Short mmCIF file of C-alpha atoms in Angstrom, two decimals:
data_model
loop_
_atom_site.label_atom_id
_atom_site.label_comp_id
_atom_site.label_asym_id
_atom_site.label_seq_id
_atom_site.Cartn_x
_atom_site.Cartn_y
_atom_site.Cartn_z
CA MET P 1358 -0.15 -11.58 7.38
CA ALA P 1359 2.83 -12.63 9.50
CA ARG P 1360 4.00 -10.18 12.12
CA PRO P 1361 7.53 -8.87 11.48
CA GLN P 1362 10.22 -10.11 13.86
CA TYR P 1363 11.86 -7.00 15.26
CA LEU P 1364 13.88 -8.48 18.11
CA SER P 1365 15.84 -11.65 18.76
CA ASP P 1366 15.72 -13.71 21.95
CA GLU P 1367 19.03 -12.13 22.88
CA ASP P 1368 17.51 -8.67 22.47
CA HIS P 1369 14.63 -9.64 24.73
CA GLU P 1370 17.04 -10.80 27.40
CA ARG P 1371 19.11 -7.61 27.13
CA ILE P 1372 16.00 -5.48 27.63
CA ARG P 1373 14.80 -7.62 30.54
CA ALA P 1374 18.20 -7.30 32.20
CA ALA P 1375 18.21 -3.52 31.64
CA VAL P 1376 14.79 -3.22 33.29
CA ALA P 1377 15.84 -5.37 36.24
CA GLU P 1378 19.01 -3.33 36.73
CA GLY P 1379 17.15 -0.05 36.32
CA GLU P 1380 14.73 -0.99 39.10
CA LEU P 1381 17.41 -2.02 41.61
CA LEU P 1382 17.71 1.41 43.24
CA SER P 1383 14.04 2.38 43.24
CA SER P 1384 10.58 1.23 44.23
CA GLY P 1385 9.30 2.15 40.78
CA GLU P 1386 8.45 -0.18 37.93
CA ILE P 1387 9.50 0.10 34.28
CA VAL P 1388 7.23 -1.52 31.68
CA THR P 1389 8.36 -1.88 28.06
CA ILE P 1390 6.05 -2.51 25.10
CA LEU P 1391 6.98 -2.95 21.44
CA ALA P 1392 4.02 -2.75 19.04
CA ASP P 1393 4.05 -3.61 15.36
CA ARG P 1394 1.36 -0.94 14.84
CA SER P 1395 -0.99 1.01 17.07
CA ASP P 1396 -4.07 0.92 14.84
CA GLY P 1397 -5.43 -0.71 11.70
CA TYR P 1398 -6.31 2.70 10.16
CA THR P 1399 -9.27 1.23 8.29
CA ASP P 1400 -11.06 4.56 8.53
CA VAL P 1401 -8.13 6.34 6.87
CA ALA P 1402 -8.00 3.79 4.05
CA LEU P 1403 -11.74 4.17 3.47
CA ALA P 1404 -11.41 7.96 3.49
CA TRP P 1405 -8.70 7.88 0.81
CA SER P 1406 -10.79 5.48 -1.30
CA ALA P 1407 -13.85 7.70 -0.98
CA LEU P 1408 -11.79 10.75 -1.96
CA VAL P 1409 -10.47 9.01 -5.09
CA ALA P 1410 -14.00 7.91 -6.05
CA PHE P 1411 -15.28 11.46 -5.53
CA LEU P 1412 -12.46 12.91 -7.66
CA ALA P 1413 -13.27 10.39 -10.40
CA LEU P 1414 -16.89 11.59 -10.37
CA GLY P 1415 -15.60 15.15 -10.66
CA VAL P 1416 -13.55 14.20 -13.72
CA LEU P 1417 -16.62 12.47 -15.17
CA ALA P 1418 -18.68 15.62 -14.68
CA ILE P 1419 -16.02 17.87 -16.26
CA ALA P 1420 -15.03 15.59 -19.16
CA PRO P 1421 -17.72 12.91 -19.61
CA GLU P 1422 -16.63 12.14 -23.15
CA PHE P 1423 -13.52 10.30 -21.93
CA TYR P 1424 -15.43 7.73 -19.89
CA MET P 1425 -18.32 7.52 -22.37
CA THR P 1426 -15.95 6.83 -25.27
CA LEU P 1427 -14.02 4.30 -23.19
CA TYR P 1428 -17.25 2.53 -22.30
CA GLU P 1429 -18.36 2.39 -25.95
CA ARG P 1430 -15.00 0.98 -27.04
CA LEU P 1431 -15.06 -1.69 -24.36
CA ILE P 1432 -18.53 -2.97 -25.28
CA ALA P 1433 -18.19 -2.22 -29.01
CA ASP P 1434 -21.60 -0.56 -29.07
CA TRP P 1435 -21.76 2.69 -31.08
CA GLY P 1436 -25.41 2.82 -31.92
CA HIS P 1437 -27.13 3.41 -28.58
CA GLU P 1438 -28.45 6.63 -27.08
CA TRP P 1439 -27.07 7.79 -23.73
CA THR P 1440 -30.03 7.90 -21.37
CA PRO P 1441 -29.94 9.40 -17.85
CA ARG P 1442 -30.08 5.88 -16.43
CA MET P 1443 -27.03 4.80 -18.44
CA ILE P 1444 -25.09 7.91 -17.40
CA LEU P 1445 -25.91 7.29 -13.74
CA SER P 1446 -24.88 3.64 -14.13
CA LEU P 1447 -21.61 4.75 -15.71
CA ALA P 1448 -20.97 7.15 -12.82
CA LEU P 1449 -21.70 4.44 -10.27
CA GLY P 1450 -19.40 2.01 -12.07
CA VAL P 1451 -16.54 4.50 -12.29
CA ALA P 1452 -16.86 5.47 -8.61
CA SER P 1453 -17.06 1.85 -7.49
CA LEU P 1454 -14.01 0.81 -9.51
CA LYS P 1455 -11.95 3.73 -8.24
CA PHE P 1456 -13.01 3.10 -4.65
CA ALA P 1457 -12.19 -0.61 -4.83
CA GLY P 1458 -8.93 0.00 -6.67
CA MET P 1459 -7.70 2.48 -4.08
CA LEU P 1460 -8.68 0.14 -1.26
CA LEU P 1461 -6.76 -2.71 -2.88
CA LEU P 1462 -3.69 -0.54 -3.39
CA GLN P 1463 -3.63 0.17 0.33
CA LEU P 1464 -3.32 -3.52 1.11
CA TRP P 1465 0.36 -2.90 0.38
CA GLN P 1466 1.39 -1.82 3.86
CA PRO P 1467 4.27 0.55 2.99
CA LEU P 1468 1.91 2.59 0.79
CA LYS P 1469 -0.87 2.47 3.37
CA PHE P 1470 1.29 3.84 6.18
CA TRP P 1471 2.93 6.40 3.88
CA MET P 1472 -0.53 7.79 3.14
CA ILE P 1473 -1.53 8.16 6.79
CA PRO P 1474 -1.11 11.82 7.81
CA ALA P 1475 1.57 12.30 10.47
CA PRO P 1476 -0.77 13.94 13.03
CA ILE P 1477 -3.13 10.96 12.83
CA ARG P 1478 -0.26 8.51 13.37
CA THR P 1479 0.96 10.52 16.35
CA MET P 1480 -2.52 10.70 17.87
CA ARG P 1481 -3.25 6.99 17.43
CA VAL P 1482 0.10 5.95 18.93
CA HIS P 1483 -0.45 8.29 21.87
CA ASP P 1484 -3.95 6.91 22.47
CA ARG P 1485 -2.76 3.30 22.23
CA ALA P 1486 0.12 3.97 24.63
CA LEU P 1487 -2.28 5.52 27.14
CA ARG P 1488 -4.63 2.54 26.87
CA ALA P 1489 -1.75 0.12 27.35
CA PHE P 1490 -0.57 2.13 30.34
CA ARG P 1491 -4.00 2.16 31.97
CA ILE P 1492 -4.45 -1.58 31.44
CA GLY P 1493 -0.98 -2.81 32.30
CA THR P 1494 0.71 -0.20 34.48
CA GLU P 1495 -1.44 2.55 35.97
CA GLN P 1496 -2.35 1.97 39.63
CA ARG P 1497 -0.86 -1.51 39.52
CA THR P 1498 2.04 -0.48 41.72
CA THR P 1499 1.68 0.26 45.42
CA GLY P 1500 2.77 3.88 45.17
CA ARG P 1501 1.62 4.50 41.60
CA THR P 1502 5.21 4.65 40.45
CA GLY P 1503 5.14 2.91 37.08
CA ILE P 1504 6.67 4.14 33.82
CA LEU P 1505 5.76 2.80 30.39
CA ILE P 1506 8.15 2.98 27.43
CA TYR P 1507 6.16 2.30 24.27
CA ILE P 1508 7.46 1.97 20.70
CA SER P 1509 5.20 1.57 17.66
CA MET P 1510 7.28 0.39 14.71
CA ARG P 1511 5.07 0.97 11.66
CA GLU P 1512 4.27 4.54 12.66
CA HIS P 1513 7.86 5.38 13.69
CA ARG P 1514 6.53 6.79 16.94
CA ALA P 1515 7.29 6.29 20.64
CA GLU P 1516 5.76 7.38 23.95
CA ILE P 1517 6.91 7.53 27.56
CA VAL P 1518 4.03 7.56 30.05
CA ALA P 1519 4.51 7.91 33.82
CA ASP P 1520 2.20 7.22 36.74
CA GLU P 1521 1.00 10.22 38.73
CA ALA P 1522 3.45 9.84 41.62
CA ILE P 1523 6.33 10.21 39.15
CA ALA P 1524 4.85 12.57 36.56
CA GLY P 1525 4.05 15.20 39.19
CA LYS P 1526 7.66 15.39 40.35
CA VAL P 1527 9.55 15.39 37.06
CA GLU P 1528 10.10 18.27 34.65
CA PRO P 1529 8.99 17.59 31.04
CA GLY P 1530 12.55 18.11 29.85
CA VAL P 1531 13.59 14.91 31.61
CA TRP P 1532 11.19 12.85 29.50
CA ALA P 1533 12.33 14.74 26.41
CA GLU P 1534 15.91 13.68 27.11
CA ALA P 1535 14.85 10.05 27.45
CA MET P 1536 12.84 10.27 24.24
CA HIS P 1537 15.79 11.83 22.41
CA ALA P 1538 18.03 8.94 23.47
CA LEU P 1539 15.41 6.43 22.35
CA LEU P 1540 14.79 8.03 18.96
CA ALA P 1541 18.50 8.43 18.24
CA GLU P 1542 18.91 4.64 18.36
CA LEU P 1543 15.68 3.95 16.48
CA ARG P 1544 16.81 6.15 13.58
CA GLU P 1545 19.82 3.89 13.23
CA GLY P 1546 17.63 0.80 13.21
CA ARG P 1547 18.73 -0.40 16.65
CA THR P 1548 15.40 -1.19 18.29
CA ALA P 1549 16.71 -3.06 21.33
CA ASP P 1550 19.37 -0.41 21.96
CA ALA P 1551 16.66 2.26 21.72
CA MET P 1552 14.61 0.62 24.46
CA ILE P 1553 17.71 0.12 26.62
CA ALA P 1554 18.76 3.75 26.13
CA ALA P 1555 15.35 4.95 27.30
CA ILE P 1556 15.50 2.62 30.31
CA GLY P 1557 18.90 4.06 31.15
CA LYS P 1558 17.41 7.56 31.21
CA VAL P 1559 14.25 6.86 33.23
CA ALA P 1560 15.89 4.57 35.81
CA PRO P 1561 17.79 7.43 37.55
CA VAL P 1562 14.53 9.43 37.64
CA LEU P 1563 12.87 6.60 39.55
CA ALA P 1564 15.86 6.20 41.84
CA THR P 1565 15.81 9.92 42.66
CA HIS P 1566 12.10 10.36 43.27
CA VAL P 1567 11.07 6.92 44.55
CA PRO P 1568 14.16 5.35 46.10
CA ARG P 1569 14.01 1.67 46.96
CA GLN P 1570 12.35 0.89 50.28
CA PRO P 1571 13.06 -2.03 52.62
CA GLY P 1572 11.00 -5.06 51.67
CA ASP P 1573 10.24 -3.72 48.19
CA VAL P 1574 9.02 -6.39 45.77
CA ASN P 1575 8.97 -6.48 41.98
CA GLU P 1576 5.29 -5.80 41.21
CA LEU P 1577 5.37 -5.93 37.39
CA PRO P 1578 7.26 -8.26 35.02
CA ASP P 1579 10.60 -7.08 33.65
CA ARG P 1580 10.22 -8.72 30.26
CA LEU P 1581 9.46 -6.78 27.08
CA ILE P 1582 5.85 -7.13 25.88
CA GLU P 1583 5.40 -7.42 22.11
CA VAL P 1584 1.95 -6.71 20.70
#
């Protein structure tokens, strides 16, 4: 399945320029990541399929005549006796068909993501952002002064993660303000503007708490990373 194209080359350049400008007055580093999704959610899809199969077995137990009559009509066989083995085979067939059908339905991505509970989406995006931060940002700057701005498009979630030298000095409300600016643009469908708005909010934080030092070098790339 082809990955959706969220940003143009011009958008990438605008974000890169915003990062470069935002780092001019500080020794900190701003890293931007745009993810199509933060997880495959296979476990959630399997859980829904198992639930549907279980409910189908419940219906079979409560009203077996429906499935038994349907089976007899499909095979045009009215003269046989229902043995325990046949009933168990019918139950297995019904459960298998329901399980497979639900799994196939969730191949349609809008339905699949609509069915993922919001807390699970939030948790998976948070975990993925932390992993990305640890791999690409954390402790990769001299003074541990990196900030990651992470957007996950399918889940409609975003995270701002700061290295310890920054996080320990900044009140949570500052990050909330940056997140509010980011989400306001995302709700209007302006992904590049959302990232730039967040950069505009975190850059002054870096400039205040880790002002630029003589001989400072750019330790991390300014470009947006798409995953």
